[in-house]
mmCIF file of C-alpha atoms and ligand atoms in Angstrom:
data_model
loop_
_atom_site.group_PDB
_atom_site.id
_atom_site.type_symbol
_atom_site.label_atom_id
_atom_site.label_comp_id
_atom_site.label_asym_id
_atom_site.label_seq_id
_atom_site.Cartn_x
_atom_site.Cartn_y
_atom_site.Cartn_z
ATOM 1 C CA MET A 195 34.763 -40.613 52.039
ATOM 2 C CA SER A 196 37.466 -42.327 49.996
ATOM 3 C CA GLU A 197 39.830 -42.354 52.972
ATOM 4 C CA THR A 198 39.055 -44.479 55.975
ATOM 5 C CA ALA A 199 39.300 -43.637 59.633
ATOM 6 C CA LEU A 200 40.129 -47.206 60.678
ATOM 7 C CA PRO A 201 43.715 -47.955 61.689
ATOM 8 C CA SER A 202 45.842 -49.569 58.998
ATOM 9 C CA ASN A 203 46.364 -52.665 61.186
ATOM 10 C CA PHE A 204 42.611 -53.223 61.604
ATOM 11 C CA THR A 205 42.287 -56.984 61.088
ATOM 12 C CA ILE A 206 39.216 -58.763 59.774
ATOM 13 C CA LEU A 207 38.446 -62.481 59.701
ATOM 14 C CA ALA A 208 36.044 -63.198 56.837
ATOM 15 C CA ILE A 209 34.079 -66.260 55.789
ATOM 16 C CA GLU A 210 32.611 -67.009 52.351
ATOM 17 C CA THR A 211 30.184 -69.886 51.687
ATOM 18 C CA SER A 212 27.750 -68.518 49.110
ATOM 19 C CA CYS A 213 28.276 -71.217 46.514
ATOM 20 C CA ASP A 214 30.725 -74.097 46.169
ATOM 21 C CA GLU A 215 33.897 -72.762 47.794
ATOM 22 C CA THR A 216 34.380 -72.864 51.549
ATOM 23 C CA ALA A 217 36.710 -69.960 52.274
ATOM 24 C CA ALA A 218 38.161 -68.035 55.200
ATOM 25 C CA ALA A 219 40.705 -65.228 55.197
ATOM 26 C CA VAL A 220 42.422 -62.728 57.423
ATOM 27 C CA VAL A 221 43.022 -59.290 55.890
ATOM 28 C CA ARG A 222 44.690 -56.290 57.503
ATOM 29 C CA GLY A 223 43.809 -52.697 56.737
ATOM 30 C CA GLY A 224 41.346 -53.791 54.033
ATOM 31 C CA ARG A 225 44.162 -54.541 51.603
ATOM 32 C CA THR A 226 46.909 -56.764 52.985
ATOM 33 C CA ILE A 227 46.167 -60.481 52.857
ATOM 34 C CA ILE A 228 47.515 -62.283 55.913
ATOM 35 C CA SER A 229 45.928 -65.589 54.883
ATOM 36 C CA SER A 230 43.377 -66.752 52.346
ATOM 37 C CA VAL A 231 42.206 -70.355 52.458
ATOM 38 C CA VAL A 232 39.811 -71.810 49.884
ATOM 39 C CA ALA A 233 38.495 -75.383 49.985
ATOM 40 C CA SER A 234 36.903 -76.135 46.649
ATOM 41 C CA GLN A 235 34.001 -78.559 46.386
ATOM 42 C CA ILE A 236 34.399 -78.799 42.657
ATOM 43 C CA ASP A 237 35.053 -82.560 42.667
ATOM 44 C CA GLU A 238 31.867 -83.179 44.664
ATOM 45 C CA HIS A 239 29.784 -81.322 42.071
ATOM 46 C CA ARG A 240 31.627 -82.298 38.905
ATOM 47 C CA ARG A 241 29.780 -85.588 38.559
ATOM 48 C CA TYR A 242 26.464 -83.711 38.354
ATOM 49 C CA GLY A 243 27.761 -81.181 35.826
ATOM 50 C CA GLY A 244 26.788 -78.341 38.163
ATOM 51 C CA ILE A 245 26.273 -77.347 41.772
ATOM 52 C CA VAL A 246 23.842 -79.293 43.965
ATOM 53 C CA PRO A 247 22.712 -76.973 46.808
ATOM 54 C CA GLU A 248 22.276 -79.657 49.487
ATOM 55 C CA VAL A 249 25.700 -81.100 48.723
ATOM 56 C CA ALA A 250 27.201 -77.605 48.955
ATOM 57 C CA SER A 251 25.696 -76.888 52.404
ATOM 58 C CA ARG A 252 26.871 -80.212 53.802
ATOM 59 C CA GLN A 253 30.376 -79.764 52.444
ATOM 60 C CA HIS A 254 30.593 -76.253 53.927
ATOM 61 C CA ILE A 255 29.697 -77.585 57.368
ATOM 62 C CA LEU A 256 32.322 -80.296 57.061
ATOM 63 C CA ALA A 257 35.051 -77.973 55.780
ATOM 64 C CA LEU A 258 34.475 -74.776 57.780
ATOM 65 C CA PRO A 259 36.253 -75.615 61.069
ATOM 66 C CA ALA A 260 39.515 -76.607 59.380
ATOM 67 C CA VAL A 261 39.372 -73.748 56.849
ATOM 68 C CA ILE A 262 38.829 -71.121 59.583
ATOM 69 C CA GLU A 263 41.543 -72.650 61.730
ATOM 70 C CA ALA A 264 43.987 -72.602 58.821
ATOM 71 C CA ALA A 265 43.202 -68.937 58.096
ATOM 72 C CA LEU A 266 43.698 -67.951 61.741
ATOM 73 C CA SER A 267 46.895 -69.958 62.075
ATOM 74 C CA ARG A 268 48.841 -67.145 60.348
ATOM 75 C CA LEU A 269 48.118 -64.889 63.324
ATOM 76 C CA PRO A 270 50.400 -65.815 66.265
ATOM 77 C CA ASP A 271 47.603 -65.074 68.766
ATOM 78 C CA GLY A 272 44.792 -66.290 66.510
ATOM 79 C CA LEU A 273 41.345 -64.793 67.049
ATOM 80 C CA ALA A 274 42.698 -62.539 69.802
ATOM 81 C CA GLN A 275 44.302 -60.426 67.051
ATOM 82 C CA VAL A 276 41.087 -60.051 65.073
ATOM 83 C CA HIS A 277 39.125 -56.775 65.341
ATOM 84 C CA ALA A 278 35.957 -57.752 63.418
ATOM 85 C CA VAL A 279 34.375 -60.801 61.805
ATOM 86 C CA ALA A 280 32.648 -60.718 58.404
ATOM 87 C CA ALA A 281 30.663 -63.122 56.245
ATOM 88 C CA THR A 282 28.763 -63.125 52.984
ATOM 89 C CA TYR A 283 24.988 -62.862 53.546
ATOM 90 C CA GLY A 284 23.953 -62.871 49.868
ATOM 91 C CA PRO A 285 23.462 -63.384 47.040
ATOM 92 C CA GLY A 286 23.932 -67.133 46.860
ATOM 93 C CA LEU A 287 22.425 -70.461 47.864
ATOM 94 C CA SER A 288 20.462 -69.950 51.077
ATOM 95 C CA GLY A 289 21.583 -73.131 52.854
ATOM 96 C CA ALA A 290 25.196 -72.545 51.889
ATOM 97 C CA LEU A 291 25.097 -68.883 52.969
ATOM 98 C CA LEU A 292 23.603 -69.852 56.346
ATOM 99 C CA THR A 293 26.558 -72.062 57.242
ATOM 100 C CA GLY A 294 29.149 -69.295 56.897
ATOM 101 C CA LEU A 295 26.963 -66.491 58.232
ATOM 102 C CA ASN A 296 26.155 -68.429 61.403
ATOM 103 C CA ALA A 297 29.758 -69.493 61.925
ATOM 104 C CA ALA A 298 30.892 -65.848 61.637
ATOM 105 C CA LYS A 299 28.161 -64.562 63.953
ATOM 106 C CA ALA A 300 28.957 -67.214 66.540
ATOM 107 C CA MET A 301 32.650 -66.313 66.558
ATOM 108 C CA ALA A 302 31.976 -62.578 66.734
ATOM 109 C CA TRP A 303 29.404 -63.044 69.491
ATOM 110 C CA ALA A 304 31.679 -65.316 71.541
ATOM 111 C CA ARG A 305 34.548 -62.799 71.335
ATOM 112 C CA ASP A 306 32.444 -59.669 71.633
ATOM 113 C CA LEU A 307 33.641 -58.464 68.222
ATOM 114 C CA PRO A 308 31.724 -56.411 65.667
ATOM 115 C CA PHE A 309 30.096 -58.398 62.907
ATOM 116 C CA VAL A 310 29.773 -57.223 59.280
ATOM 117 C CA GLY A 311 27.545 -58.865 56.670
ATOM 118 C CA VAL A 312 28.895 -58.489 53.132
ATOM 119 C CA ASN A 313 27.299 -58.461 49.692
ATOM 120 C CA HIS A 314 29.114 -61.079 47.600
ATOM 121 C CA LEU A 315 28.899 -58.955 44.429
ATOM 122 C CA GLU A 316 30.381 -55.930 46.162
ATOM 123 C CA ALA A 317 33.127 -58.197 47.498
ATOM 124 C CA HIS A 318 34.071 -59.384 43.995
ATOM 125 C CA ILE A 319 34.685 -55.718 43.103
ATOM 126 C CA TYR A 320 36.749 -55.207 46.275
ATOM 127 C CA ALA A 321 39.099 -58.006 45.266
ATOM 128 C CA ASN A 322 40.692 -55.166 43.285
ATOM 129 C CA TRP A 323 41.721 -53.441 46.536
ATOM 130 C CA LEU A 324 43.731 -56.464 47.720
ATOM 131 C CA LEU A 325 47.478 -56.487 47.340
ATOM 132 C CA PRO A 326 48.789 -59.373 45.283
ATOM 133 C CA GLY A 327 52.261 -60.817 44.999
ATOM 134 C CA GLU A 328 54.922 -60.307 47.596
ATOM 135 C CA HIS A 329 52.731 -58.074 49.759
ATOM 136 C CA ALA A 330 49.979 -60.626 49.909
ATOM 137 C CA SER A 331 51.461 -62.837 52.587
ATOM 138 C CA SER A 332 53.197 -60.133 54.572
ATOM 139 C CA ASP A 333 52.727 -60.259 58.325
ATOM 140 C CA THR A 334 53.949 -56.706 58.756
ATOM 141 C CA PRO A 335 51.666 -54.172 57.137
ATOM 142 C CA LEU A 336 53.213 -51.943 54.516
ATOM 143 C CA ALA A 337 53.486 -48.294 55.396
ATOM 144 C CA LEU A 338 50.582 -46.520 53.708
ATOM 145 C CA SER A 339 53.020 -44.544 51.588
ATOM 146 C CA ASP A 340 54.522 -47.790 50.197
ATOM 147 C CA MET A 341 51.225 -49.286 49.121
ATOM 148 C CA PRO A 342 50.310 -49.463 45.456
ATOM 149 C CA PRO A 343 47.439 -47.019 44.987
ATOM 150 C CA ALA A 344 43.907 -48.226 45.583
ATOM 151 C CA PRO A 345 41.354 -47.974 42.759
ATOM 152 C CA GLN A 346 40.229 -44.396 42.165
ATOM 153 C CA PHE A 347 36.625 -43.231 41.946
ATOM 154 C CA PRO A 348 34.583 -42.782 39.847
ATOM 155 C CA LEU A 349 35.155 -46.193 38.335
ATOM 156 C CA VAL A 350 33.205 -48.615 36.202
ATOM 157 C CA ALA A 351 33.088 -52.206 37.436
ATOM 158 C CA LEU A 352 32.256 -55.209 35.271
ATOM 159 C CA VAL A 353 31.223 -58.115 37.506
ATOM 160 C CA VAL A 354 31.095 -61.376 35.599
ATOM 161 C CA SER A 355 30.659 -64.551 37.617
ATOM 162 C CA GLY A 356 28.844 -67.860 37.512
ATOM 163 C CA GLY A 357 25.699 -66.299 38.916
ATOM 164 C CA HIS A 358 25.900 -62.646 37.899
ATOM 165 C CA THR A 359 26.770 -60.257 35.115
ATOM 166 C CA LEU A 360 26.518 -56.575 35.777
ATOM 167 C CA LEU A 361 28.023 -53.250 34.950
ATOM 168 C CA ALA A 362 28.102 -50.658 37.744
ATOM 169 C CA LEU A 363 29.352 -47.145 38.323
ATOM 170 C CA LEU A 364 31.033 -46.619 41.710
ATOM 171 C CA GLU A 365 31.203 -43.028 42.781
ATOM 172 C CA ASP A 366 32.691 -43.793 46.191
ATOM 173 C CA HIS A 367 32.846 -46.668 48.678
ATOM 174 C CA GLY A 368 29.385 -48.185 48.883
ATOM 175 C CA GLN A 369 27.890 -45.821 46.286
ATOM 176 C CA TYR A 370 26.765 -47.916 43.364
ATOM 177 C CA ARG A 371 24.733 -47.151 40.342
ATOM 178 C CA LEU A 372 23.665 -50.215 38.398
ATOM 179 C CA LEU A 373 24.139 -49.482 34.692
ATOM 180 C CA GLY A 374 23.219 -52.838 33.243
ATOM 181 C CA GLN A 375 22.859 -56.531 33.976
ATOM 182 C CA THR A 376 22.098 -59.777 32.264
ATOM 183 C CA ARG A 377 18.538 -60.400 31.192
ATOM 184 C CA ASP A 378 18.988 -64.175 31.241
ATOM 185 C CA ASP A 379 22.120 -66.265 31.792
ATOM 186 C CA ALA A 380 25.137 -64.897 33.632
ATOM 187 C CA ALA A 381 28.362 -64.839 31.606
ATOM 188 C CA GLY A 382 29.921 -67.649 33.661
ATOM 189 C CA GLU A 383 26.711 -69.649 33.469
ATOM 190 C CA ALA A 384 26.799 -69.245 29.671
ATOM 191 C CA PHE A 385 30.396 -70.516 29.638
ATOM 192 C CA ASP A 386 29.364 -73.483 31.812
ATOM 193 C CA LYS A 387 26.285 -74.358 29.724
ATOM 194 C CA ALA A 388 28.053 -73.932 26.377
ATOM 195 C CA ALA A 389 30.947 -76.093 27.574
ATOM 196 C CA ARG A 390 28.495 -78.779 28.589
ATOM 197 C CA ILE A 391 26.854 -78.705 25.149
ATOM 198 C CA MET A 392 30.300 -78.978 23.550
ATOM 199 C CA GLY A 393 31.284 -81.843 25.847
ATOM 200 C CA LEU A 394 34.098 -79.834 27.403
ATOM 201 C CA GLY A 395 33.271 -80.489 31.049
ATOM 202 C CA TYR A 396 32.768 -78.392 34.161
ATOM 203 C CA PRO A 397 33.564 -75.660 35.070
ATOM 204 C CA GLY A 398 33.134 -74.403 31.545
ATOM 205 C CA GLY A 399 35.083 -71.137 31.603
ATOM 206 C CA PRO A 400 38.594 -72.543 31.909
ATOM 207 C CA ALA A 401 37.657 -75.464 29.603
ATOM 208 C CA ILE A 402 36.458 -73.147 26.825
ATOM 209 C CA GLN A 403 39.437 -70.824 27.203
ATOM 210 C CA GLN A 404 41.787 -73.781 26.898
ATOM 211 C CA ALA A 405 39.980 -75.320 23.905
ATOM 212 C CA ALA A 406 39.871 -71.917 22.159
ATOM 213 C CA GLU A 407 43.637 -71.607 22.334
ATOM 214 C CA HIS A 408 43.956 -74.399 19.786
ATOM 215 C CA ALA A 409 41.778 -73.126 16.950
ATOM 216 C CA PRO A 410 41.206 -69.500 16.096
ATOM 217 C CA GLY A 411 38.690 -68.692 13.374
ATOM 218 C CA GLY A 412 36.543 -70.925 11.200
ATOM 219 C CA VAL A 413 33.195 -70.480 12.968
ATOM 220 C CA THR A 414 31.271 -67.288 13.738
ATOM 221 C CA LEU A 415 28.545 -66.879 16.314
ATOM 222 C CA PRO A 416 26.111 -63.976 16.788
ATOM 223 C CA ARG A 417 26.420 -61.195 19.367
ATOM 224 C CA ALA A 418 23.422 -59.986 21.376
ATOM 225 C CA TRP A 419 23.984 -56.222 21.425
ATOM 226 C CA LEU A 420 20.651 -55.082 22.948
ATOM 227 C CA ARG A 421 21.277 -51.652 21.453
ATOM 228 C CA ASP A 422 20.967 -48.516 23.621
ATOM 229 C CA SER A 423 21.269 -50.541 26.790
ATOM 230 C CA TYR A 424 24.062 -51.690 29.057
ATOM 231 C CA ASP A 425 22.150 -54.925 29.651
ATOM 232 C CA PHE A 426 23.442 -58.269 28.436
ATOM 233 C CA SER A 427 21.877 -61.455 27.090
ATOM 234 C CA PHE A 428 23.684 -64.747 26.603
ATOM 235 C CA SER A 429 20.964 -67.376 26.278
ATOM 236 C CA GLY A 430 20.634 -66.863 22.497
ATOM 237 C CA LEU A 431 24.340 -67.487 22.107
ATOM 238 C CA LYS A 432 24.068 -70.698 24.087
ATOM 239 C CA THR A 433 21.215 -71.803 21.805
ATOM 240 C CA ALA A 434 23.332 -70.952 18.752
ATOM 241 C CA VAL A 435 26.073 -73.230 20.093
ATOM 242 C CA LEU A 436 23.509 -75.978 20.616
ATOM 243 C CA HIS A 437 22.249 -75.629 17.016
ATOM 244 C CA GLN A 438 25.801 -75.702 15.666
ATOM 245 C CA VAL A 439 26.590 -78.910 17.532
ATOM 246 C CA GLN A 440 23.259 -80.509 16.612
ATOM 247 C CA SER A 441 23.542 -79.703 12.913
ATOM 248 C CA ARG A 442 27.040 -81.156 12.926
ATOM 249 C CA GLN A 443 25.536 -84.269 14.457
ATOM 250 C CA THR A 444 22.625 -84.801 12.073
ATOM 251 C CA ARG A 445 24.710 -87.110 9.903
ATOM 252 C CA GLU A 446 26.081 -88.766 12.870
ATOM 253 C CA ALA A 447 26.581 -92.035 14.470
ATOM 254 C CA LYS A 448 26.953 -91.503 18.119
ATOM 255 C CA VAL A 449 30.381 -92.419 19.323
ATOM 256 C CA ALA A 450 30.711 -91.940 23.006
ATOM 257 C CA THR A 451 34.218 -91.191 24.032
ATOM 258 C CA LYS A 452 35.579 -91.655 27.502
ATOM 259 C CA ALA A 453 33.528 -89.439 29.751
ATOM 260 C CA ASP A 454 36.188 -89.091 32.496
ATOM 261 C CA GLY A 455 33.543 -89.210 35.189
ATOM 262 C CA ALA A 456 31.691 -86.145 33.919
ATOM 263 C CA ALA A 457 28.051 -86.199 32.872
ATOM 264 C CA THR A 458 29.049 -85.217 29.362
ATOM 265 C CA GLN A 459 29.447 -87.149 26.171
ATOM 266 C CA GLN A 460 31.355 -86.198 23.097
ATOM 267 C CA ARG A 461 29.659 -87.196 19.890
ATOM 268 C CA THR A 462 31.576 -87.659 16.697
ATOM 269 C CA PRO A 463 29.602 -87.362 13.448
ATOM 270 C CA LYS A 464 29.681 -90.376 11.149
ATOM 271 C CA GLY A 465 32.646 -90.506 8.844
ATOM 272 C CA GLU A 466 34.437 -87.804 10.772
ATOM 273 C CA SER A 467 37.604 -88.501 12.659
ATOM 274 C CA PRO A 468 37.619 -87.618 16.358
ATOM 275 C CA ASP A 469 40.506 -85.274 15.572
ATOM 276 C CA SER A 470 38.509 -83.199 13.125
ATOM 277 C CA PHE A 471 35.500 -83.119 15.460
ATOM 278 C CA ASP A 472 37.755 -81.929 18.289
ATOM 279 C CA LYS A 473 39.047 -79.212 15.999
ATOM 280 C CA TYR A 474 35.504 -78.165 15.192
ATOM 281 C CA ILE A 475 34.656 -77.976 18.905
ATOM 282 C CA ALA A 476 37.789 -75.895 19.494
ATOM 283 C CA GLN A 477 36.684 -73.485 16.742
ATOM 284 C CA LEU A 478 33.238 -73.290 18.300
ATOM 285 C CA ALA A 479 34.767 -72.624 21.719
ATOM 286 C CA TYR A 480 36.865 -69.858 20.189
ATOM 287 C CA ALA A 481 33.836 -68.297 18.478
ATOM 288 C CA PHE A 482 31.818 -68.490 21.693
ATOM 289 C CA GLN A 483 34.542 -66.814 23.732
ATOM 290 C CA GLU A 484 34.979 -64.087 21.088
ATOM 291 C CA SER A 485 31.266 -63.352 21.094
ATOM 292 C CA VAL A 486 31.006 -63.065 24.900
ATOM 293 C CA VAL A 487 34.202 -61.029 25.195
ATOM 294 C CA ASP A 488 33.262 -58.644 22.377
ATOM 295 C CA VAL A 489 29.927 -57.722 23.968
ATOM 296 C CA LEU A 490 31.340 -57.439 27.511
ATOM 297 C CA VAL A 491 34.262 -55.279 26.416
ATOM 298 C CA THR A 492 32.282 -53.000 24.089
ATOM 299 C CA LYS A 493 29.672 -52.161 26.736
ATOM 300 C CA THR A 494 32.238 -51.681 29.498
ATOM 301 C CA VAL A 495 34.408 -49.379 27.414
ATOM 302 C CA ASP A 496 31.337 -47.399 26.306
ATOM 303 C CA ALA A 497 30.131 -47.038 29.911
ATOM 304 C CA ALA A 498 33.547 -45.883 31.116
ATOM 305 C CA ARG A 499 33.578 -43.194 28.445
ATOM 306 C CA ALA A 500 29.968 -42.131 28.999
ATOM 307 C CA PHE A 501 30.341 -41.755 32.775
ATOM 308 C CA GLY A 502 33.844 -40.297 32.854
ATOM 309 C CA ALA A 503 35.346 -43.209 34.801
ATOM 310 C CA THR A 504 38.982 -42.828 35.835
ATOM 311 C CA GLU A 505 39.473 -46.565 35.649
ATOM 312 C CA ILE A 506 37.782 -49.879 34.919
ATOM 313 C CA VAL A 507 37.831 -52.780 37.340
ATOM 314 C CA LEU A 508 37.020 -56.320 36.352
ATOM 315 C CA ALA A 509 35.684 -58.824 38.891
ATOM 316 C CA GLY A 510 34.180 -62.287 39.310
ATOM 317 C CA GLY A 511 35.150 -65.742 38.111
ATOM 318 C CA VAL A 512 34.978 -64.839 34.415
ATOM 319 C CA ALA A 513 37.523 -62.052 35.071
ATOM 320 C CA ALA A 514 39.996 -64.951 35.093
ATOM 321 C CA ASN A 515 39.489 -65.178 31.320
ATOM 322 C CA ALA A 516 42.726 -64.214 29.596
ATOM 323 C CA ARG A 517 41.040 -63.083 26.395
ATOM 324 C CA LEU A 518 38.636 -60.806 28.289
ATOM 325 C CA ARG A 519 41.507 -59.229 30.248
ATOM 326 C CA ALA A 520 43.642 -58.650 27.174
ATOM 327 C CA GLU A 521 40.838 -57.277 25.017
ATOM 328 C CA LEU A 522 39.593 -54.915 27.711
ATOM 329 C CA LYS A 523 43.101 -53.557 28.204
ATOM 330 C CA ARG A 524 43.549 -53.150 24.471
ATOM 331 C CA ARG A 525 40.295 -51.288 23.867
ATOM 332 C CA ALA A 526 39.899 -49.176 27.020
ATOM 333 C CA SER A 527 41.153 -45.607 27.101
ATOM 334 C CA VAL A 528 41.492 -45.629 30.927
ATOM 335 C CA PRO A 529 43.561 -48.035 33.084
ATOM 336 C CA VAL A 530 42.067 -51.492 33.553
ATOM 337 C CA ARG A 531 42.566 -53.336 36.817
ATOM 338 C CA TYR A 532 41.749 -56.970 37.571
ATOM 339 C CA PRO A 533 42.535 -59.205 40.528
ATOM 340 C CA PRO A 534 45.105 -61.979 40.324
ATOM 341 C CA LEU A 535 43.582 -65.292 39.212
ATOM 342 C CA ALA A 536 43.111 -66.727 42.713
ATOM 343 C CA LEU A 537 41.147 -63.636 43.759
ATOM 344 C CA CYS A 538 38.847 -63.626 40.700
ATOM 345 C CA THR A 539 36.967 -66.737 41.742
ATOM 346 C CA ASP A 540 35.241 -67.005 45.117
ATOM 347 C CA ASN A 541 37.466 -66.363 48.118
ATOM 348 C CA ALA A 542 37.118 -64.798 51.557
ATOM 349 C CA ALA A 543 39.880 -62.179 51.246
ATOM 350 C CA MET A 544 37.564 -60.133 49.013
ATOM 351 C CA ILE A 545 34.832 -60.430 51.684
ATOM 352 C CA ALA A 546 37.251 -59.017 54.256
ATOM 353 C CA ALA A 547 38.239 -56.146 51.940
ATOM 354 C CA ALA A 548 34.604 -55.170 51.341
ATOM 355 C CA ALA A 549 33.862 -55.549 55.073
ATOM 356 C CA PHE A 550 36.704 -53.179 55.949
ATOM 357 C CA TYR A 551 35.300 -50.327 53.852
ATOM 358 C CA ARG A 552 31.751 -51.059 55.043
ATOM 359 C CA PHE A 553 32.821 -51.000 58.648
ATOM 360 C CA ALA A 554 34.910 -47.881 58.057
ATOM 361 C CA SER A 555 31.761 -46.084 56.935
ATOM 362 C CA GLY A 556 29.907 -47.159 60.066
ATOM 363 C CA ARG A 557 27.946 -49.960 58.509
ATOM 364 C CA GLN A 558 28.128 -52.731 61.106
ATOM 365 C CA SER A 559 25.472 -55.490 60.972
ATOM 366 C CA ASP A 560 22.957 -56.557 63.604
ATOM 367 C CA TRP A 561 22.882 -60.075 65.023
ATOM 368 C CA ASP A 562 19.555 -60.763 63.352
ATOM 369 C CA LEU A 563 20.970 -60.233 59.852
ATOM 370 C CA ASP A 564 19.592 -63.094 57.753
ATOM 371 C CA VAL A 565 20.765 -64.533 54.455
ATOM 372 C CA VAL A 566 19.381 -62.797 51.344
ATOM 373 C CA PRO A 567 19.765 -65.290 48.482
ATOM 374 C CA ASN A 568 18.804 -62.755 45.805
ATOM 375 C CA LEU A 569 20.588 -59.746 47.296
ATOM 376 C CA LYS A 570 21.265 -57.027 44.682
ATOM 377 C CA LEU A 571 24.274 -54.739 44.369
ATOM 378 C CA ALA A 572 22.238 -51.558 44.190
HETATM 379 O O1 KG4 B 127 32.856 -65.855 40.819
HETATM 380 P P1 KG4 B 127 32.783 -67.323 40.716
HETATM 381 O O2 KG4 B 127 33.890 -68.131 41.336
HETATM 382 O O3 KG4 B 127 31.464 -67.872 41.326
HETATM 383 C C1 KG4 B 127 30.292 -67.149 41.405
HETATM 384 O O4 KG4 B 127 30.168 -66.300 42.330
HETATM 385 O O5 KG4 B 127 29.443 -67.370 40.524
HETATM 386 O O6 KG4 B 127 32.666 -67.640 39.174
HETATM 387 C C2 KG4 B 127 32.618 -68.938 38.673
HETATM 388 C C3 KG4 B 127 32.437 -68.832 37.166
HETATM 389 C C4 KG4 B 127 32.140 -70.167 36.506
HETATM 390 O O7 KG4 B 127 30.987 -70.021 35.714
HETATM 391 C C5 KG4 B 127 33.385 -70.426 35.651
HETATM 392 O O8 KG4 B 127 33.093 -71.140 34.465
HETATM 393 C C6 KG4 B 127 33.854 -69.012 35.355
HETATM 394 O O9 KG4 B 127 33.627 -68.312 36.558
HETATM 395 N N1 KG4 B 127 35.272 -68.977 34.987
HETATM 396 C C7 KG4 B 127 35.714 -68.587 33.769
HETATM 397 C C8 KG4 B 127 37.124 -68.768 33.776
HETATM 398 N N2 KG4 B 127 37.484 -69.237 35.006
HETATM 399 C C9 KG4 B 127 36.338 -69.353 35.738
HETATM 400 N N3 KG4 B 127 35.051 -68.129 32.704
HETATM 401 C C10 KG4 B 127 35.765 -67.832 31.602
HETATM 402 N N4 KG4 B 127 37.116 -67.997 31.502
HETATM 403 C C11 KG4 B 127 37.829 -68.455 32.568
HETATM 404 N N5 KG4 B 127 39.147 -68.607 32.466
HETATM 405 ZN ZN1 ZN B 128 31.380 -65.200 43.177
#
């Protein structure tokens, strides 16, 4: 069932509100992005050093009308050109999910359109079906023969986001086999927590990647291999970072540096110049990133080999990590695909892509579909 029976101009409006991005997108034929609008709430949450659910729900309600309108504005006849409406129904924050799910249902109901509920984790994987670059904003769909090929099954998907870390085998659209997942923190969560410990701010992933660029080597951190399993564990690594920072601080006098509005403080040990402490933090950031990347890449490459995958797809916010992308490409023996940066983090175009293939296989949702905050992939 790798081919779909839906027409290539089948147009889906999708909404994503599972966490801290309010997003809407219009996607044609499951692959061509007509519009993708993302309103980030990151500034609202930054002061707390993490996401506050009530703040997220309120911001979604405030942002949704304008975000949906902006997404539809790329269609000359707006909603009249849409064939189905989709929204994320889980996993995520329940209040936040409700805002987008209800908005999508209301629009579908009012226009007598089919409605498709989408699993956010599945959608991250489907970001790999979307066409980036010059095709992305095209109003005229490419002829099927001109389209870059879609991912080929069977494939191994590594989903690494702020809330999830999992390795799955996809045998066809909608056919998942969960190979492994995190036993504690998600990879992105580990980046965020470690960055906070190191005083690098929020969100932690980009901050750690940037700090790591300045100081290779010097510090080593452990890797949690969990032998004979495709599961992951990152909480021990986070604790190792904490111990490193604390032991560096035992001799210290606390010197608070400018906290630029974040709930983080940088502490400089006594007698140590801020420059050398910054260098130490950069080395720690590098070691942390190496440890996470090594484990993620090793298990993904092993799984691809063990299950005869024809390719590897990377997905989720942490797929934006340059070191992870490069190392996976270097060590994999099959092609590695990852979405462009803007489609790695939460967006609604990926929801539309997943909805297209769901709908194509006859999986439309009922009006009573509720949010499922802990929805699983398989
Ligand atoms: O997929 P996403 O936008 O949200 C969830 O569904 O969770 O992922 C957000 C996560 C955050 O934890 C953020 O720190 C991480 O993705 N992230 C990165 C990078 N960019 C974002 N992690 C590592 N390196 C990056 N460059
Ligand atoms: Zn996500």
